[in-house]
Amino acid sequence: MENAALALTGIGLLALICQWLAWQLRLPAILPLLLAGVIAGPITGWLQPDAILGDLLFPLVSLAVAVILFEGSLTLDFRELRGHGRTVSRLVTWGALITALIGIAAAHLVLGLSWEMSSVLGALLVVTGPTVVLPLLHTLRAREHVSQILRWEGILIDPIGAIGAVLVYEFVALGVSNGAATHTLISFAQTAVIGFGLGIAGGYLWGSVLRHHWLPQRLHSFGTLMVMLTLFTLSNLLFHESGLLTVTVMGVWMANMRGVPTQPILEFKETLSILLISGLFILLAARLSLEQLGLLSWEAWAFLAILVWVARPLTVWLCTLGSSLNWREKALLAWLSPRGIVAAAVASLFAIRLEALEVPGAELLVPVTFLVIISTVVVQSLFSRPLARLLRVSEPTPSGFLIIGANPVARAFGQVLQEAGFVVRLCDHNWDAVQEARMANLPTYYGNPLSEHAAQHLELTGIGHLLPLSPYRELNNLAALHFEHVLGHGKVFRLAVESSRSAKRHHQQALAHLPLLFDGNTSFTRLSSLIGQGAVLRQAKISENFDIEDYRRIHQDRLLTLFTLSANGRIRTATAEKPLMPKAGDTLISLIFPDSPEF
C-alpha cells in the first residue's frame, strides 16, 4: 500500500515536471511525458504499473480514454467543419481515409501484421490533434491561411479519427472473438446500434437537462462527467467494448445540439485532463518492455517513413487539388503531421484488450505508435521553423496586439491600432462587451484567454504584443505571465496598480520583470475615467517643423503618449523604463485628455 502511494505520488510529481518542461521548451507535453515513462519503466525499472495497480489498470485506462474521446468529440461542431474551406474538409474526411488505407497497406506489407491488426494500426495513426499541432504553430509563424488549415485540421481530425479508430477496433475485436464472418457482422451491428443509440439518446437527454437548466450551473460539469462515465459502463455491460463508441457519439451529439452550454464543461475538463492525461501517459509508456522496444527493427522505421514521406504528401496533394495554395505552402502542409494524445491513449487501450485476446501482432501496436508519435513530434518541432523559412512561407515578425478586455478602454485602443494598420484581437468573457467590440468591427475572442479552449481557438496569427486592459487585475497579471512565454520578453506589458500597499507589493514582485506601460503611473482606473470623461486617442505626424514639444504645447501638455509608428511600420510602446522619443517621420499615438484644445 505504501509502495503504491509512493509510486502514484512520484507519477504526479514527474507529470508536473514534464508539463513545466514542455511549457519551457514550447513542445507538446506528450513528448516529455512519454519519454519520462520510458525512462521510469523499461529503462530503470522504477515504475511497474501492472504490479502497482493490478486488476485496476485496465478499468482506469478505459475510463481515462473514455474521458479523452468524449472531450475530443465535444469539440466537433459540424458548422465549423463547413466553415473552413474545401481543403480542411477534404483533409479530415477523404484525407483521413487515404492516410488510413496507406497505413493499413504499409503495416501489412512492411511490418507483416495481419490485415485485422493492420487496420487497427492504420486507423489509429490518422489522428494528429491540437495538443501537438498548436504548440508547433506558435513557433512556426507560417502564413495565416496555412496556419489556419493546419490548426483546424488538428482540431477536427481528433474526434473524426477517434470515431473511425473505435469502429475499426470494434469490428476487429469482434471478429477475433467470434471467428465466423456472419457472427462478426451481427455483433458489429449490435455494437453500432448500442453505441449510436445510447450515445444519441444520452446526448439528447443530458443536453436537454443542461439546456433547460434542470441542474444547478455549478453541477453541470460534474454531472456531465458522471453521466458520461455511467453511459460508458452501461454500454459495456450491454455489449462488450461498445462504451467508447457510445461516449464519442454522445459528445458529438451534444456539441451540435442547439442551446447546450458546453463551454463550462470543456473548461472543467482542463484540470481533469492535465491530471488524467499526464499520469496516463507516464503509466502507459512505463508498461513498455525492453522486449517490445527491441521489436522496433528496420521494418518499423520503414513503416514510419512511409507514413511521413508517402502517405502525408500524397494526401495533401490530392486534398489541395484546385486550391489556391502554391507548391511551397503545400510542401509545408505535407511536412507537418505530428501524432498526438488520442493515438497514444487509444493504442494502449486497444493493445491491452487485443493482447488479452491473444491476437498476433498486438504486442507491436504500442511500440510502433509511440515510435511514430515521438519521431514526428521531435523531428517536426526541430525542423518546421527552418523549413518554413527555406520555403519562404513564414510571416514577418508579428507586430499586432492581443488586448485583454473588450470594455470601452480596450475598444478605444483596439480601434486606433487597427486604423494604424495593426492586427488586433480583443478577449473578454463579458458577452455584452464582446458584442460592442464586434459592432465596432474589432476582431474578438469570447471567453477566458487562459483556457484550453483559447489555446485551440484564440487566433494569434499576426499577434506580437499584449496589452492588459481588463478591469480585473488578476486576469491582467495572469494573462501577462501566460502570454509572455508565447510572445517573448519585452512584448508583454503591465499596468500600474491603484490599490492597497500590499497589493502593490505583490503586483511588483510577480510582474517586476515586465515593462510598465506608458508613464508608469497610469492604471486601468485612470484610463477608464479619462475615456469616460471624453478623452480620445489620436494620431499625429511628427516632422522637422512639428516635433513632440510643439504637439504638447498645442494640447497644453494634457496628453499621454502611448505609441510611435516609424516610417517603416515599426511600432514602439511607451513604458516607464523607455519613454518615447518621436523622430521626424514618426506617427505619434496619444491619449488627449478632456477639455484640451482641438488639433
Coordinates of C-alpha atoms in Angstrom, one line a residue:
M1 CA 0.0 0.0 0.0
E2 CA 2.7 2.4 1.0
N3 CA 4.7 1.5 -2.2
A4 CA 1.7 2.2 -4.3
A5 CA 1.1 5.5 -2.7
L6 CA 4.8 6.4 -3.2
A7 CA 4.6 5.4 -6.8
L8 CA 1.4 7.4 -7.5
T9 CA 2.9 10.5 -5.8
G10 CA 6.0 10.1 -7.8
I11 CA 4.0 9.9 -11.0
G12 CA 2.2 13.1 -10.1
L13 CA 5.5 15.0 -9.4
L14 CA 7.0 13.6 -12.6
A15 CA 4.0 14.7 -14.6
L16 CA 4.3 18.2 -13.1
I17 CA 8.0 18.4 -14.1
C18 CA 7.1 17.2 -17.6
Q19 CA 4.4 19.7 -18.1
W20 CA 6.7 22.5 -16.9
L21 CA 9.5 21.3 -19.2
A22 CA 7.1 21.2 -22.2
W23 CA 6.0 24.8 -21.4
Q24 CA 9.6 26.0 -21.1
L25 CA 10.7 24.3 -24.4
R26 CA 7.4 25.1 -26.2
L27 CA 6.9 21.5 -27.0
P28 CA 3.8 19.3 -26.9
A29 CA 3.5 17.9 -23.4
I30 CA 3.0 14.4 -24.7
L31 CA 6.7 14.2 -25.7
P32 CA 8.4 14.6 -22.2
L33 CA 5.5 12.6 -20.7
L34 CA 6.2 9.6 -22.9
L35 CA 10.0 9.9 -22.6
A36 CA 9.7 10.1 -18.8
G37 CA 7.5 7.0 -18.8
V38 CA 10.0 5.1 -20.9
I39 CA 12.9 6.1 -18.6
A40 CA 10.9 5.3 -15.4
G41 CA 9.6 2.0 -16.8
P42 CA 11.6 -0.2 -19.1
I43 CA 14.9 1.6 -18.8
T44 CA 15.3 2.0 -15.0
G45 CA 12.5 -0.4 -13.8
W46 CA 11.4 2.1 -11.1
L47 CA 7.8 2.1 -12.2
Q48 CA 5.9 -1.1 -12.9
P49 CA 2.2 -0.2 -13.5
D50 CA 0.9 -3.7 -13.6
A51 CA 2.4 -4.5 -10.2
I52 CA 1.1 -1.3 -8.6
L53 CA -2.4 -1.2 -10.0
G54 CA -3.0 -4.9 -10.8
D55 CA -6.6 -5.6 -12.0
L56 CA -7.4 -1.9 -11.7
L57 CA -5.1 -0.9 -14.5
F58 CA -7.4 -1.8 -17.4
P59 CA -10.5 -0.1 -15.9
L60 CA -8.6 3.0 -15.1
V61 CA -7.1 3.2 -18.6
S62 CA -10.6 2.5 -20.1
L63 CA -12.2 5.3 -18.1
A64 CA -9.4 7.8 -18.9
V65 CA -9.6 7.0 -22.7
A66 CA -13.4 7.5 -22.5
V67 CA -12.9 10.9 -21.0
I68 CA -10.3 11.8 -23.7
L69 CA -12.6 10.7 -26.5
F70 CA -15.6 12.4 -25.0
E71 CA -13.8 15.7 -24.7
G72 CA -12.5 15.5 -28.2
S73 CA -15.9 14.7 -29.7
L74 CA -17.4 17.5 -27.6
T75 CA -15.4 20.0 -29.8
L76 CA -16.7 18.7 -33.1
D77 CA -19.2 21.3 -34.3
F78 CA -20.2 20.4 -37.8
R79 CA -20.8 24.1 -38.5
E80 CA -17.1 24.7 -38.1
L81 CA -16.3 21.8 -40.5
R82 CA -18.4 23.5 -43.1
G83 CA -17.0 26.9 -42.4
H84 CA -13.3 26.3 -43.1
G85 CA -13.0 25.7 -46.7
R86 CA -12.7 22.7 -49.0
T87 CA -9.1 21.9 -48.1
V88 CA -9.8 21.4 -44.4
S89 CA -13.0 19.4 -45.2
R90 CA -11.1 17.2 -47.6
L91 CA -8.2 16.6 -45.2
V92 CA -10.4 15.5 -42.3
T93 CA -12.6 13.2 -44.5
W94 CA -11.0 11.9 -47.7
G95 CA -7.5 12.7 -46.4
A96 CA -8.1 10.7 -43.2
L97 CA -9.3 7.8 -45.4
I98 CA -6.3 7.9 -47.7
T99 CA -3.9 8.1 -44.8
A100 CA -5.6 5.1 -43.1
L101 CA -5.5 3.0 -46.3
I102 CA -1.8 3.7 -46.9
G103 CA -1.1 3.0 -43.2
I104 CA -3.0 -0.3 -43.4
A105 CA -1.2 -1.5 -46.5
A106 CA 2.2 -0.5 -45.1
A107 CA 1.5 -2.2 -41.8
H108 CA 0.6 -5.4 -43.6
L109 CA 3.3 -5.4 -46.2
V110 CA 6.2 -3.9 -44.2
L111 CA 5.5 -4.9 -40.6
G112 CA 4.0 -8.3 -41.6
L113 CA 0.8 -7.7 -39.5
S114 CA -2.4 -9.4 -40.3
W115 CA -5.0 -7.3 -42.2
E116 CA -7.0 -7.1 -39.0
M117 CA -4.1 -5.7 -36.9
S118 CA -3.0 -3.5 -39.8
S119 CA -6.5 -2.0 -40.0
V120 CA -6.4 -1.1 -36.3
L121 CA -2.9 0.5 -36.6
G122 CA -3.7 2.3 -39.8
A123 CA -6.9 3.8 -38.3
L124 CA -5.1 4.8 -35.1
L125 CA -2.4 6.8 -36.8
V126 CA -4.7 9.1 -38.7
V127 CA -5.2 11.3 -35.7
T128 CA -2.9 14.4 -35.2
G129 CA -4.7 16.5 -32.7
P130 CA -4.5 20.1 -31.4
T131 CA -2.3 19.2 -28.4
V132 CA 0.6 18.5 -30.8
V133 CA -0.2 20.8 -33.7
L134 CA -0.9 24.1 -31.9
P135 CA 2.4 24.3 -30.0
L136 CA 4.2 23.9 -33.3
L137 CA 2.2 26.6 -35.0
H138 CA 3.1 29.1 -32.2
T139 CA 6.7 28.8 -33.2
L140 CA 6.2 28.2 -36.9
R141 CA 4.7 31.6 -37.8
A142 CA 3.6 30.4 -41.2
R143 CA 1.3 32.4 -43.5
E144 CA -2.1 32.9 -42.0
H145 CA -4.1 30.7 -44.4
V146 CA -1.6 27.8 -44.0
S147 CA -1.7 28.1 -40.2
Q148 CA -5.5 28.1 -40.3
I149 CA -5.6 24.9 -42.4
L150 CA -3.2 23.1 -40.0
R151 CA -5.0 24.5 -36.9
W152 CA -8.5 23.4 -38.0
E153 CA -7.3 20.1 -39.4
G154 CA -5.7 19.3 -36.0
I155 CA -8.9 20.3 -34.1
L156 CA -11.4 18.5 -36.3
I157 CA -9.4 15.3 -37.1
D158 CA -9.2 14.5 -33.4
P159 CA -12.9 13.4 -32.9
I160 CA -13.3 12.2 -36.6
G161 CA -10.2 10.0 -36.4
A162 CA -11.2 8.7 -33.0
I163 CA -14.7 7.6 -34.3
G164 CA -13.0 5.8 -37.2
A165 CA -10.4 4.1 -35.0
V166 CA -13.1 2.9 -32.5
L167 CA -15.3 1.5 -35.3
V168 CA -12.3 -0.4 -36.8
Y169 CA -11.3 -1.7 -33.4
E170 CA -14.8 -2.9 -32.6
F171 CA -15.0 -4.8 -35.9
V172 CA -11.6 -6.4 -35.5
A173 CA -12.1 -7.3 -31.8
L174 CA -15.5 -8.9 -32.5
G175 CA -14.1 -10.8 -35.4
V176 CA -11.3 -12.3 -33.3
S177 CA -13.8 -13.2 -30.6
N178 CA -16.4 -14.7 -32.9
G179 CA -14.4 -16.2 -35.7
A180 CA -17.3 -16.6 -38.2
A181 CA -17.8 -13.6 -40.5
T182 CA -21.6 -13.6 -40.2
H183 CA -21.4 -13.6 -36.4
T184 CA -18.9 -10.8 -36.5
L185 CA -21.1 -8.7 -38.7
I186 CA -24.1 -9.3 -36.4
S187 CA -22.0 -8.4 -33.4
F188 CA -20.7 -5.3 -35.0
A189 CA -24.3 -4.3 -35.9
Q190 CA -25.2 -4.7 -32.2
T191 CA -22.3 -2.6 -31.2
A192 CA -23.2 0.1 -33.7
V193 CA -26.9 0.1 -32.6
I194 CA -26.0 0.2 -28.9
G195 CA -23.2 2.8 -29.4
F196 CA -25.1 5.1 -31.6
G197 CA -28.5 4.5 -30.0
L198 CA -27.3 5.0 -26.4
G199 CA -24.9 7.8 -27.4
I200 CA -27.6 9.8 -29.2
A201 CA -30.2 9.2 -26.5
G202 CA -27.8 10.1 -23.8
G203 CA -26.5 13.2 -25.6
Y204 CA -30.1 14.4 -26.3
L205 CA -31.5 13.7 -22.8
W206 CA -28.5 15.2 -21.0
G207 CA -28.3 18.1 -23.4
S208 CA -31.9 18.8 -22.6
V209 CA -31.1 18.8 -18.9
L210 CA -28.3 21.3 -19.4
R211 CA -30.3 23.5 -21.9
H212 CA -33.3 23.8 -19.6
H213 CA -31.1 24.3 -16.5
W214 CA -32.7 21.5 -14.6
L215 CA -29.5 21.1 -12.7
P216 CA -27.6 23.9 -10.9
Q217 CA -24.9 25.5 -13.0
R218 CA -22.2 24.5 -10.5
L219 CA -23.1 20.8 -11.1
H220 CA -23.1 20.9 -15.0
S221 CA -19.5 19.8 -15.4
F222 CA -19.5 17.2 -12.7
G223 CA -22.9 15.9 -13.7
T224 CA -21.8 15.6 -17.4
L225 CA -18.7 13.7 -16.4
M226 CA -20.7 11.2 -14.2
V227 CA -23.4 10.7 -16.8
M228 CA -20.8 10.1 -19.5
L229 CA -19.0 7.5 -17.3
T230 CA -22.3 5.9 -16.4
L231 CA -23.3 5.5 -20.1
F232 CA -19.8 4.2 -20.9
T233 CA -20.1 1.5 -18.2
L234 CA -23.8 0.7 -19.1
S235 CA -22.9 0.4 -22.8
N236 CA -20.1 -2.0 -22.0
L237 CA -22.4 -4.1 -19.8
L238 CA -25.0 -4.3 -22.6
F239 CA -22.4 -5.2 -25.2
H240 CA -18.7 -5.7 -24.5
E241 CA -16.4 -2.8 -25.6
S242 CA -19.2 -0.7 -27.1
G243 CA -18.7 2.1 -24.5
L244 CA -16.1 4.0 -26.4
L245 CA -18.4 4.4 -29.4
T246 CA -21.2 5.5 -27.0
V247 CA -19.3 8.3 -25.3
T248 CA -17.9 9.5 -28.7
V249 CA -21.3 9.7 -30.2
M250 CA -22.7 11.4 -27.1
G251 CA -20.1 14.1 -27.3
V252 CA -20.7 14.8 -31.0
W253 CA -24.4 15.0 -30.4
M254 CA -24.1 17.5 -27.5
A255 CA -21.6 19.6 -29.5
N256 CA -24.1 20.0 -32.3
M257 CA -27.3 20.4 -30.2
R258 CA -28.6 23.9 -30.1
G259 CA -28.5 25.8 -26.8
V260 CA -26.4 23.3 -24.9
P261 CA -23.7 25.2 -22.8
T262 CA -20.7 23.1 -23.4
Q263 CA -18.1 25.7 -22.7
P264 CA -18.1 25.4 -18.9
I265 CA -17.8 21.6 -19.3
L266 CA -14.7 22.0 -21.6
E267 CA -13.1 24.4 -19.0
F268 CA -13.7 21.9 -16.2
K269 CA -12.1 19.2 -18.3
E270 CA -8.8 21.2 -18.5
T271 CA -7.7 20.4 -14.9
L272 CA -9.0 16.9 -15.2
S273 CA -7.1 16.4 -18.5
I274 CA -3.8 17.6 -17.0
L275 CA -4.2 15.2 -14.1
L276 CA -5.6 12.2 -16.1
I277 CA -3.6 12.5 -19.3
S278 CA -0.3 13.3 -17.6
G279 CA -0.5 10.3 -15.3
L280 CA -1.9 8.1 -18.0
F281 CA 0.9 8.6 -20.5
I282 CA 3.6 8.1 -17.9
L283 CA 1.9 4.8 -16.9
L284 CA 1.3 3.7 -20.5
A285 CA 4.9 4.4 -21.5
A286 CA 6.2 2.7 -18.4
R287 CA 4.3 -0.5 -19.4
L288 CA 6.6 -0.9 -22.4
S289 CA 9.2 -3.6 -22.0
L290 CA 12.7 -3.8 -23.4
E291 CA 11.4 -6.8 -25.5
Q292 CA 8.8 -4.6 -27.1
L293 CA 11.3 -1.8 -27.7
G294 CA 13.5 -4.5 -29.3
L295 CA 10.7 -5.2 -31.8
L296 CA 11.4 -1.8 -33.4
S297 CA 13.5 -3.2 -36.2
W298 CA 14.2 -1.5 -39.6
E299 CA 10.7 -2.5 -40.6
A300 CA 9.2 -0.2 -38.0
W301 CA 11.3 2.7 -39.2
A302 CA 10.4 1.9 -42.8
F303 CA 6.7 2.0 -41.8
L304 CA 7.3 5.4 -40.2
A305 CA 9.0 6.6 -43.4
I306 CA 6.0 5.6 -45.5
L307 CA 3.6 7.5 -43.2
V308 CA 5.7 10.6 -43.3
W309 CA 7.1 10.6 -46.8
V310 CA 4.4 8.9 -48.8
A311 CA 1.0 9.0 -47.0
R312 CA 1.1 12.6 -45.9
P313 CA 2.4 14.2 -49.1
L314 CA 0.0 12.2 -51.3
T315 CA -2.9 13.1 -49.0
V316 CA -2.1 16.8 -49.1
W317 CA -1.6 16.8 -52.9
L318 CA -4.9 15.1 -53.5
C319 CA -6.8 17.2 -51.0
T320 CA -5.4 20.5 -52.3
L321 CA -6.2 20.0 -56.0
G322 CA -7.9 23.1 -57.3
S323 CA -7.0 25.2 -54.2
S324 CA -5.1 28.5 -54.4
L325 CA -2.1 27.1 -52.4
N326 CA 1.2 27.2 -54.2
W327 CA 3.7 24.3 -54.1
R328 CA 5.7 25.9 -51.2
E329 CA 2.6 26.0 -49.0
K330 CA 1.6 22.5 -50.0
A331 CA 5.1 21.3 -49.1
L332 CA 4.8 22.7 -45.6
L333 CA 1.4 21.1 -45.1
A334 CA 2.8 17.8 -46.3
W335 CA 5.6 18.1 -43.8
L336 CA 3.5 18.8 -40.7
S337 CA 1.6 15.8 -39.3
P338 CA 2.7 15.0 -35.7
R339 CA 0.6 12.3 -34.0
G340 CA -0.9 13.0 -30.6
I341 CA -2.6 12.1 -27.4
V342 CA -5.6 10.2 -28.8
A343 CA -3.4 7.9 -30.8
A344 CA -1.2 7.1 -27.8
A345 CA -4.1 6.6 -25.4
V346 CA -6.3 4.6 -27.7
A347 CA -3.4 2.4 -28.9
S348 CA -2.6 1.5 -25.4
L349 CA -6.1 0.6 -24.5
F350 CA -6.6 -1.5 -27.7
A351 CA -3.3 -3.2 -27.1
I352 CA -4.3 -4.4 -23.6
R353 CA -7.6 -5.8 -24.9
L354 CA -6.1 -7.4 -28.1
E355 CA -3.2 -8.9 -26.1
A356 CA -5.8 -10.5 -23.7
L357 CA -7.5 -12.0 -26.8
E358 CA -4.1 -13.3 -27.9
V359 CA -4.3 -11.5 -31.3
P360 CA -1.0 -12.0 -33.2
G361 CA 0.9 -8.7 -33.6
A362 CA -0.9 -6.9 -30.8
E363 CA 2.4 -6.5 -29.0
L364 CA 3.6 -4.2 -31.8
L365 CA 0.7 -1.8 -31.5
V366 CA 2.0 0.3 -28.7
P367 CA 5.8 0.5 -29.5
V368 CA 5.1 1.3 -33.2
T369 CA 2.5 4.0 -32.2
F370 CA 4.9 5.5 -29.7
L371 CA 7.7 5.5 -32.3
V372 CA 5.6 7.4 -34.7
I373 CA 4.5 9.9 -32.0
I374 CA 7.9 10.6 -30.6
S375 CA 9.7 10.7 -34.0
T376 CA 7.1 13.1 -35.7
V377 CA 6.9 15.4 -32.7
V378 CA 10.7 15.7 -32.2
V379 CA 11.7 16.0 -35.8
Q380 CA 8.9 18.4 -36.8
S381 CA 9.4 20.5 -33.7
L382 CA 13.1 20.9 -34.6
F383 CA 12.9 21.5 -38.3
S384 CA 9.5 23.1 -39.1
R385 CA 10.6 26.7 -38.5
P386 CA 13.8 26.4 -40.6
L387 CA 11.8 24.6 -43.3
A388 CA 9.1 27.4 -43.3
R389 CA 11.9 30.0 -43.8
L390 CA 13.6 27.9 -46.5
L391 CA 10.3 27.7 -48.4
R392 CA 9.6 31.4 -47.8
V393 CA 6.2 30.8 -46.3
S394 CA 6.9 32.4 -42.9
E395 CA 5.2 35.6 -41.9
P396 CA 7.4 38.6 -40.8
T397 CA 7.8 39.2 -37.1
P398 CA 4.3 39.7 -35.8
S399 CA 3.5 43.2 -34.6
G400 CA -0.2 43.1 -33.8
F401 CA -1.8 43.4 -30.4
L402 CA -3.7 40.9 -28.2
I403 CA -5.8 43.1 -25.9
I404 CA -7.2 41.6 -22.7
G405 CA -10.6 43.2 -22.3
A406 CA -13.4 44.5 -24.7
N407 CA -14.5 47.3 -22.5
P408 CA -14.5 51.0 -23.7
V409 CA -10.8 51.4 -22.9
A410 CA -9.9 48.3 -24.8
R411 CA -12.1 49.2 -27.7
A412 CA -10.6 52.7 -28.0
F413 CA -7.1 51.2 -28.1
G414 CA -8.1 48.5 -30.5
Q415 CA -9.7 51.0 -32.9
V416 CA -6.7 53.3 -33.1
L417 CA -4.3 50.4 -33.5
Q418 CA -6.4 48.8 -36.2
E419 CA -6.7 52.2 -38.0
A420 CA -2.9 52.4 -37.9
G421 CA -2.7 49.1 -39.8
F422 CA -2.1 46.6 -37.0
V423 CA -3.8 43.3 -36.3
V424 CA -5.7 43.4 -33.1
R425 CA -7.8 40.9 -31.2
L426 CA -9.8 41.7 -28.0
C427 CA -10.5 39.0 -25.5
D428 CA -13.3 39.1 -22.9
H429 CA -15.7 36.8 -21.1
N430 CA -18.3 39.6 -20.9
W431 CA -20.7 38.9 -23.8
D432 CA -22.1 42.5 -24.0
A433 CA -18.6 44.0 -24.2
V434 CA -17.7 41.5 -27.0
Q435 CA -20.8 42.4 -28.9
E436 CA -20.0 46.1 -28.6
A437 CA -16.5 45.4 -30.0
R438 CA -17.9 43.3 -32.9
M439 CA -20.3 46.2 -33.8
A440 CA -17.2 48.4 -34.0
N441 CA -15.6 45.8 -36.5
L442 CA -13.0 44.7 -34.0
P443 CA -11.9 41.1 -34.0
T444 CA -12.7 39.4 -30.7
Y445 CA -12.5 36.2 -28.7
Y446 CA -15.3 35.4 -26.3
G447 CA -14.1 33.5 -23.3
N448 CA -11.2 33.1 -20.9
P449 CA -7.9 33.8 -22.8
L450 CA -6.1 31.4 -20.4
S451 CA -8.4 28.4 -21.0
E452 CA -7.6 25.4 -23.1
H453 CA -10.4 26.4 -25.4
A454 CA -8.5 29.6 -26.1
A455 CA -5.3 27.6 -26.7
Q456 CA -7.2 25.9 -29.6
H457 CA -9.5 28.7 -30.8
L458 CA -7.8 32.0 -30.0
E459 CA -6.3 33.1 -33.2
L460 CA -2.8 34.6 -32.6
T461 CA -1.6 34.9 -36.2
G462 CA 0.0 38.3 -36.6
I463 CA -0.1 39.0 -32.8
G464 CA 3.2 40.1 -31.3
H465 CA 2.3 42.2 -28.2
L466 CA -0.1 42.0 -25.3
L467 CA -1.9 44.9 -23.7
P468 CA -3.7 44.1 -20.4
L469 CA -6.7 46.4 -20.4
S470 CA -9.2 44.5 -18.4
P471 CA -10.6 45.9 -15.2
Y472 CA -9.7 42.6 -13.5
R473 CA -6.2 43.0 -12.1
E474 CA -5.6 39.3 -11.5
L475 CA -6.7 38.4 -15.1
N476 CA -4.3 41.1 -16.5
N477 CA -1.5 39.6 -14.4
L478 CA -2.1 36.0 -15.2
A479 CA -2.6 36.8 -18.9
A480 CA 0.7 38.7 -18.9
L481 CA 2.6 35.9 -17.3
H482 CA 0.9 33.3 -19.6
F483 CA 1.5 35.1 -22.9
E484 CA 5.0 36.3 -22.1
H485 CA 6.1 32.7 -22.8
V486 CA 4.3 32.7 -26.2
L487 CA 5.1 36.3 -27.4
G488 CA 8.5 36.7 -25.9
H489 CA 10.2 39.1 -23.4
G490 CA 9.6 42.8 -23.9
K491 CA 6.4 42.2 -25.9
V492 CA 4.1 41.8 -22.9
F493 CA 3.3 44.8 -20.6
R494 CA 1.7 45.6 -17.3
L495 CA -0.3 48.5 -16.0
A496 CA 0.2 50.4 -12.8
V497 CA -1.9 49.4 -9.8
E498 CA -4.1 51.7 -7.7
S499 CA -4.9 49.7 -4.6
S500 CA -3.6 48.8 -1.2
R501 CA 0.1 48.8 -0.4
S502 CA 0.2 45.0 0.0
A503 CA -1.5 44.5 -3.4
K504 CA 1.1 46.9 -5.0
R505 CA 3.9 45.0 -3.4
H506 CA 2.5 41.6 -4.6
H507 CA 2.0 43.1 -8.1
Q508 CA 5.5 44.4 -8.3
Q509 CA 7.1 41.2 -7.1
A510 CA 5.2 38.9 -9.5
L511 CA 5.5 41.2 -12.6
A512 CA 8.5 43.3 -11.9
H513 CA 10.3 42.0 -14.9
L514 CA 7.6 43.2 -17.3
P515 CA 7.7 46.7 -18.8
L516 CA 5.4 49.2 -17.1
L517 CA 3.1 50.8 -19.6
F518 CA 3.1 54.5 -20.5
D519 CA 4.3 56.9 -17.8
G520 CA 4.4 54.3 -15.1
N521 CA 1.5 55.9 -13.1
T522 CA -1.3 55.0 -15.5
S523 CA -3.7 52.4 -14.1
F524 CA -6.8 50.9 -15.7
T525 CA -9.0 53.0 -13.4
R526 CA -7.3 56.2 -14.6
L527 CA -7.6 55.2 -18.3
S528 CA -11.3 54.3 -17.8
S529 CA -12.0 57.6 -16.0
L530 CA -10.3 59.7 -18.7
I531 CA -12.0 58.0 -21.6
G532 CA -15.3 58.1 -19.7
Q533 CA -14.9 61.9 -19.4
G534 CA -14.3 62.3 -23.1
A535 CA -10.5 61.6 -23.6
V536 CA -9.8 60.4 -27.1
L537 CA -6.9 58.5 -28.8
R538 CA -5.4 60.4 -31.8
Q539 CA -2.6 60.1 -34.3
A540 CA -0.3 62.9 -35.3
K541 CA 2.6 63.1 -37.8
I542 CA 5.9 64.3 -36.4
S543 CA 8.1 66.3 -38.7
E544 CA 11.1 68.6 -38.7
N545 CA 8.8 71.6 -38.4
F546 CA 6.5 70.0 -35.9
D547 CA 8.0 68.0 -33.1
I548 CA 6.7 66.4 -29.9
E549 CA 7.1 69.7 -27.9
D550 CA 5.0 71.6 -30.4
Y551 CA 2.3 68.9 -30.1
R552 CA 2.4 69.1 -26.3
R553 CA 2.2 72.9 -26.4
I554 CA -0.9 72.8 -28.6
H555 CA -2.6 70.5 -26.2
Q556 CA -1.3 72.3 -23.1
D557 CA 0.6 69.2 -22.2
R558 CA -2.8 67.5 -21.5
L559 CA -1.9 64.2 -23.2
L560 CA -0.3 60.8 -22.6
T561 CA 2.0 59.4 -25.2
L562 CA 1.2 55.8 -26.0
F563 CA 2.9 54.6 -29.2
T564 CA 5.1 55.7 -32.0
L565 CA 4.9 54.2 -35.5
S566 CA 8.0 54.7 -37.6
A567 CA 8.1 55.3 -41.3
N568 CA 9.0 51.6 -42.0
G569 CA 6.0 50.4 -40.0
R570 CA 7.7 49.5 -36.7
I571 CA 5.7 50.3 -33.6
R572 CA 7.1 51.2 -30.2
T573 CA 5.1 51.2 -26.9
A574 CA 5.7 53.9 -24.3
T575 CA 6.9 52.4 -21.0
A576 CA 8.2 53.9 -17.8
E577 CA 11.6 52.3 -18.5
K578 CA 11.8 53.6 -22.1
P579 CA 9.8 56.8 -22.7
L580 CA 9.1 57.6 -26.3
M581 CA 11.3 60.0 -28.3
P582 CA 9.5 60.5 -31.6
K583 CA 11.6 61.5 -34.6
A584 CA 10.7 63.3 -37.8
G585 CA 8.6 60.9 -39.9
D586 CA 7.1 59.0 -37.0
T587 CA 3.4 58.9 -36.2
L588 CA 2.6 59.5 -32.6
I589 CA -0.5 57.9 -31.0
S590 CA -1.6 59.7 -27.8
L591 CA -4.5 59.9 -25.4
I592 CA -5.7 63.5 -25.5
F593 CA -7.3 64.5 -22.1
P594 CA -10.7 66.2 -21.9
D595 CA -11.1 69.9 -22.3
S596 CA -7.9 70.2 -24.4
P597 CA -8.0 72.4 -27.5
E598 CA -8.8 70.6 -30.7
F599 CA -5.9 69.8 -33.0

